[in-house]
Coordinates of C-alpha atoms and ligand atoms in Angstrom, one line a residue:
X1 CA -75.4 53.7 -18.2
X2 CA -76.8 54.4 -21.5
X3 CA -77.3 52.1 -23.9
X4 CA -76.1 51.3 -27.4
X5 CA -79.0 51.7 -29.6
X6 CA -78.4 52.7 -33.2
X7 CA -75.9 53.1 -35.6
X8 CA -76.3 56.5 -38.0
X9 CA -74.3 56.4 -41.1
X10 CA -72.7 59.4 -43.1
X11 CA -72.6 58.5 -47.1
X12 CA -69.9 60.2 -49.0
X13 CA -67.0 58.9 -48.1
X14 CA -68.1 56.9 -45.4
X15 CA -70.2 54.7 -47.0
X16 CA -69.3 54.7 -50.3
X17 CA -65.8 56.5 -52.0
X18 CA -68.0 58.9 -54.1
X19 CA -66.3 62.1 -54.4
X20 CA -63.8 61.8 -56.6
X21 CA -64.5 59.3 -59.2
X22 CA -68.5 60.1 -58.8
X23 CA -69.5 63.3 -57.3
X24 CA -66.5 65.7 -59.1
X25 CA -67.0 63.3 -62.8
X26 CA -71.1 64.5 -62.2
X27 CA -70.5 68.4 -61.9
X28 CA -67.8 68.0 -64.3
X29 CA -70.5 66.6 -67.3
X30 CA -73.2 68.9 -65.5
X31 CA -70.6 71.9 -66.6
X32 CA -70.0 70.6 -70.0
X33 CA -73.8 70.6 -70.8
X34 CA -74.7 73.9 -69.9
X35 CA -71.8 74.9 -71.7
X36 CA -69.2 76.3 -69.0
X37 CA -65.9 75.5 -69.7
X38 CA -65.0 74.9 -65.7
X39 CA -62.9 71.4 -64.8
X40 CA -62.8 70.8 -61.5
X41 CA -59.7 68.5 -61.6
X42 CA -58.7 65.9 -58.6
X43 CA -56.7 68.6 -57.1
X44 CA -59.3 71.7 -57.3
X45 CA -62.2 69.1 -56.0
X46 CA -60.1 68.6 -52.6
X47 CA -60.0 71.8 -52.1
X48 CA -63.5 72.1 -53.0
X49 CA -64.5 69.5 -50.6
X50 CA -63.9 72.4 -47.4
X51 CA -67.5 72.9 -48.7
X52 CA -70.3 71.0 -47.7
X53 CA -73.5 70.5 -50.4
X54 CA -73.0 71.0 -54.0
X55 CA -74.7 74.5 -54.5
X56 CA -73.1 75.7 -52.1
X57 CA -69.8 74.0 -53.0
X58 CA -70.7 75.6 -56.9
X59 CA -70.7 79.0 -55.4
X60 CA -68.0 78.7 -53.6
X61 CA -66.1 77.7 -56.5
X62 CA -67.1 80.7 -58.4
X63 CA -65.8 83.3 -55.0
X64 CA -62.6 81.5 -54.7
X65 CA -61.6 80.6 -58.0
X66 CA -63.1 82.9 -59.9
X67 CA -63.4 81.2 -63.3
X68 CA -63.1 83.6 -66.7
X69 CA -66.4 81.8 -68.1
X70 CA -69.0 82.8 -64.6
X71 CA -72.5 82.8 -64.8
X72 CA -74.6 85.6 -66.5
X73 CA -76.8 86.3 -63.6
X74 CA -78.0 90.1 -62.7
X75 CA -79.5 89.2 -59.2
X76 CA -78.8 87.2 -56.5
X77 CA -82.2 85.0 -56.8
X78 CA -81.4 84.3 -60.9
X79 CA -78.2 83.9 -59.6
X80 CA -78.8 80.9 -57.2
X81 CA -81.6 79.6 -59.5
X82 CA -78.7 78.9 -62.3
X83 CA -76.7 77.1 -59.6
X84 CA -79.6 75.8 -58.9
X85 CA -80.5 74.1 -62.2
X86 CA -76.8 73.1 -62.4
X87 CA -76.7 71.2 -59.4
X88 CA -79.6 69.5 -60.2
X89 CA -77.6 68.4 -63.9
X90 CA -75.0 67.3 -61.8
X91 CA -77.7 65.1 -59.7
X92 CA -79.1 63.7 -63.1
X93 CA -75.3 63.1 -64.0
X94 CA -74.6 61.6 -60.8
X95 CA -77.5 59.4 -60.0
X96 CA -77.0 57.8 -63.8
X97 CA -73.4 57.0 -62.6
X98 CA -74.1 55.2 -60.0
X99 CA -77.0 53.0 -62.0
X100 CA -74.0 51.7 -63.4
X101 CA -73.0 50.1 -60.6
X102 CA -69.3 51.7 -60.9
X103 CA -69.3 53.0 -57.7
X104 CA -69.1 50.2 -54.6
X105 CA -70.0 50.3 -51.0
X106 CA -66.5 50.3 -49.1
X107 CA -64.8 47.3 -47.2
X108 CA -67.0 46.4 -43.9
X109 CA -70.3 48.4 -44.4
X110 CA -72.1 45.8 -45.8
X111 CA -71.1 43.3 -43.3
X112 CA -71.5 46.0 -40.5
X113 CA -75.3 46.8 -41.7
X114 CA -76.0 43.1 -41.9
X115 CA -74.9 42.4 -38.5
X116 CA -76.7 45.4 -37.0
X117 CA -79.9 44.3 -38.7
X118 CA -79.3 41.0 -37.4
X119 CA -79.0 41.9 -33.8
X120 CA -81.7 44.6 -33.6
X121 CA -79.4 47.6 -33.8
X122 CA -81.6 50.5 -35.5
X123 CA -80.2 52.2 -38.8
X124 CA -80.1 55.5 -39.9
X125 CA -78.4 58.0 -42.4
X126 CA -76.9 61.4 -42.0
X127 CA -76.0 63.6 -44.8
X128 CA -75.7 66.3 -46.5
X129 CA -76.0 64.8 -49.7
X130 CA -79.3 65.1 -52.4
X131 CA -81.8 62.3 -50.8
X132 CA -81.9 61.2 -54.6
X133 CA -78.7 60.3 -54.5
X134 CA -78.5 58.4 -51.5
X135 CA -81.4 56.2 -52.5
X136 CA -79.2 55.4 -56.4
X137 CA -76.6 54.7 -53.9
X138 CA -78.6 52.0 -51.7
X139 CA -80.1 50.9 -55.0
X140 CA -77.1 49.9 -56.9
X141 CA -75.2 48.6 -54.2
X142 CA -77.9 46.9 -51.6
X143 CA -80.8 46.7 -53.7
X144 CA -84.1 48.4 -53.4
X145 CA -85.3 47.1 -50.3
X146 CA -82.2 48.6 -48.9
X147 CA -84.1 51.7 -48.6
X148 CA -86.5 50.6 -46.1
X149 CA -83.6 49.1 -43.4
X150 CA -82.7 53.1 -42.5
X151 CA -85.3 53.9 -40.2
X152 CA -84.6 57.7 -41.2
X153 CA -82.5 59.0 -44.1
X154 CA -81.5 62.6 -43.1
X155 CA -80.3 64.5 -46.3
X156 CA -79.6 67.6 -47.9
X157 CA -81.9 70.5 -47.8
X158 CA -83.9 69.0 -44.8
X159 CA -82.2 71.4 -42.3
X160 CA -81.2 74.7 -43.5
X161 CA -77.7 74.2 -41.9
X162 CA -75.6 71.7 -43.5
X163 CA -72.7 69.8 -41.9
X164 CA -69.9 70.6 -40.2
X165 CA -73.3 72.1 -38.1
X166 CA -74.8 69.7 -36.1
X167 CA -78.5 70.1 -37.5
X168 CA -78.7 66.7 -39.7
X169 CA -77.4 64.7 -36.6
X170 CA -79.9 66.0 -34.3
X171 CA -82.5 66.0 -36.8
X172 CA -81.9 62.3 -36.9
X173 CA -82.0 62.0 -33.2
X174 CA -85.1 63.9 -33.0
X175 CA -86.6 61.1 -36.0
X176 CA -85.5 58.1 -34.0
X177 CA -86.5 59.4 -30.4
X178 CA -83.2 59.2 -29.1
X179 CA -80.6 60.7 -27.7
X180 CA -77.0 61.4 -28.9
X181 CA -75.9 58.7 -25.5
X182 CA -77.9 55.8 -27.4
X183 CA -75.6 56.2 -30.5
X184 CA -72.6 56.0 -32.6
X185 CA -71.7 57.8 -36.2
X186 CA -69.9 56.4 -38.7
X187 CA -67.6 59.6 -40.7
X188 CA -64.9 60.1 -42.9
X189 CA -64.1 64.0 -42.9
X190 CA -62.9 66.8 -40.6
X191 CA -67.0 68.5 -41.5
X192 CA -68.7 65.1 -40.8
X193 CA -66.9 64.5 -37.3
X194 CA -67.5 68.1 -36.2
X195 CA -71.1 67.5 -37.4
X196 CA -71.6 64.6 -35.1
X197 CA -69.6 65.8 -32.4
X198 CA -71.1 69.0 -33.0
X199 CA -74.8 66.6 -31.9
X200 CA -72.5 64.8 -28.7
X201 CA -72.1 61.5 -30.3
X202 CA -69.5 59.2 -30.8
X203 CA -67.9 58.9 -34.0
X204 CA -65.7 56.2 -35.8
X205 CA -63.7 57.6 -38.6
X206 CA -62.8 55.7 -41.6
X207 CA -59.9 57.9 -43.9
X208 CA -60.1 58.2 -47.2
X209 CA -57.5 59.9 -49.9
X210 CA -59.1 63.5 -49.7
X211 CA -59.8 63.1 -45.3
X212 CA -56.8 61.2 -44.5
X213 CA -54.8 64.6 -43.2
X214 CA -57.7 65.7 -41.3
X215 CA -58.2 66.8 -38.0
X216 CA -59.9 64.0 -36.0
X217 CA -59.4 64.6 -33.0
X218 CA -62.4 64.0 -30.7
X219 CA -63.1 60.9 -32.6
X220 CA -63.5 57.9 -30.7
X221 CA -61.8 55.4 -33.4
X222 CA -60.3 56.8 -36.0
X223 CA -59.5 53.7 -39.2
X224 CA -58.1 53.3 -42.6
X225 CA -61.6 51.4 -43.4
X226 CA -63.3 48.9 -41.0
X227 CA -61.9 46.1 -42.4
X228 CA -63.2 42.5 -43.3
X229 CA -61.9 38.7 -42.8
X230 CA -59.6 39.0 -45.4
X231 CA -58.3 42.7 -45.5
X232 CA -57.8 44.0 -42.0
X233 CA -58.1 47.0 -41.4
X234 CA -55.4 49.1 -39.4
X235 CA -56.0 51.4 -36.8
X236 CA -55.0 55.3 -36.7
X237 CA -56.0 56.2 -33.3
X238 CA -58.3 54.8 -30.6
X239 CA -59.2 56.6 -27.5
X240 CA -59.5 53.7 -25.3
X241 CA -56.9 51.0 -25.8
X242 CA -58.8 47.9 -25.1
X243 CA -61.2 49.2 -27.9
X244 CA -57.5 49.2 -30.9
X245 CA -56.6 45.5 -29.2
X246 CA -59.7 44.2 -29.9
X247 CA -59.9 45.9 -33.3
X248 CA -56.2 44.2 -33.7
X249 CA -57.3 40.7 -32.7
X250 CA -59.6 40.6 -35.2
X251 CA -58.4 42.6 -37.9
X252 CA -62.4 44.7 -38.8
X253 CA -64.9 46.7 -36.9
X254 CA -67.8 44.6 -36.1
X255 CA -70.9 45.3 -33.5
X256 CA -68.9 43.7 -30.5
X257 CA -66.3 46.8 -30.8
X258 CA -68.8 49.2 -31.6
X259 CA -70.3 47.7 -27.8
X260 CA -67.1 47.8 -26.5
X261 CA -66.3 51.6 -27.4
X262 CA -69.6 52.2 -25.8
X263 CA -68.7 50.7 -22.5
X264 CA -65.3 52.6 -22.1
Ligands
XBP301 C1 -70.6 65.0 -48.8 C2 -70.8 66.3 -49.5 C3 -71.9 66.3 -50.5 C4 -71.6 65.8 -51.9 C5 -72.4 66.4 -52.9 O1 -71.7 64.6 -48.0 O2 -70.3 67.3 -49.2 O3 -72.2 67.7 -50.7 O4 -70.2 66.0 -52.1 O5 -73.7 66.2 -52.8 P1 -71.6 63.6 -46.8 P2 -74.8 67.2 -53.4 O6 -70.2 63.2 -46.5 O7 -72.3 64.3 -45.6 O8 -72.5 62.4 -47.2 O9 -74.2 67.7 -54.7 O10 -76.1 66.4 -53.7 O11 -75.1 68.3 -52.4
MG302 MG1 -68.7 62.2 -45.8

């Protein structure tokens, strides 16, 4: 039987709720600075979010919605080198957000990574978000030593495909020399779970307000948030039963369910 090695984290979302009140408020002052009159509001950001990656999210903003104000590009290169410098606005924008500490880690990841740590479990991270902006994130919320616990931190531009393809999962595989059997993923969304399904591992889903009607099925564990001593978390569907008693006996998700999904 294989064995539980390593737990790989997603980040937006999963992590950290980012999106909404951190991501969107970033391209939102990243428009306002270079001048476009575009506001992507709570509602138009969900819909945004069926896009991966915020330059690729930017243009697909600018096919679907069509805003009056676009950008004054006469070829495709100047075109993606405006998006380009956007983006990278927004990441100024964003990164200075979360220096500000506004933005915390959600219930039970901190507990989860400490435990892990403790009992040899190896870290990693898998996203599709800017590395810079994962490394604010551990930063603010962890501290800058943080960095160093995530044996890889998979991010962004590193594969050409971003999630829901499998590429960032497998690159992270391929990091850690292991294989997708030694493993479990941590997601929030219907692209991250068909990202890491996508690289054959098992996933635990924790909902948030934009992910909570998504399709998770092929998910192992699928949770409102994992849940701490004092704020138990409830469980939205569990493959294996013995796996959603023990999460109900105890009220979070600690390393002893993780084990115990990996047994069934
Ligand atoms: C979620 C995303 C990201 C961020 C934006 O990533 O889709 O694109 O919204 O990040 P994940 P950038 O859930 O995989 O962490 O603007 O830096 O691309
Ligand atoms: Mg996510």
């Amino acid at each position: 039987m294989s064995t539980f090695q390593a737990l790989i984290f997603d980040v937006d979302g999963t992590m950290a709720d980012t999106e909404r009140d951190g991501h969107r408020v970033a391209f939102n002052l990243a428009f306002a600075e270079k001048g476009l009159d575009w506001d992507w509001t709570e509602e138009i950001y969900g819909d945004l979010l069926s896009v991966t990656g915020g330059k690729e999210r930017i243009a697909f903003f600018l096919s679907k919605y069509q805003p009056k104000q676009g950008l004054d590009a006469d070829s495709d290169e100047q075109r993606a080198s405006i998006i380009a410098d956007l983006h990278a606005a927004k990441t100024r924008h964003y990164t200075d957000l979360l220096q500000k500490g506004d933005i915390p880690l959600r219930p039970g990841i901190l507990r989860i990574i400490t435990e892990a740590r403790e009992l040899g479990l190896r870290i990693a991270i898998a996203t599709t978000t800017t590395p810079v902006n994962v490394t604010a994130l551990l930063t603010a919320t962890l501290g800058k030593e943080s960095i160093d616990w995530f044996e890889v931190i998979a991010a962004g531009d590193i594969v050409p495909a971003k999630k829901p393809a499998g590429d960032i999962y497998e690159y992270a595989l391929k990091e850690m020399n292991l294989s997708a059997d030694n493993c479990i993923a941590l997601e929030d969304s219907l692209n991250g779970v068909r990202s890491s399904l996508a690289a054959n591992i098992k996933t635990v889903i924790t909902v948030n307000g934009y992910t909570q009607d998504d399709d998770f099925s092929g998910a192992a564990l699928v949770l409102d948030q994992l849940g701490e001593v004092d704020s138990p978390c409830k469980t939205l569907s569990s493959v294996d039963q013995l796996v959603a008693d023990k999460v109900a006996t105890t009220g979070y998700v600690d390393v002893a369910v993780l084990k115990s999904m990996f047994a069934a």
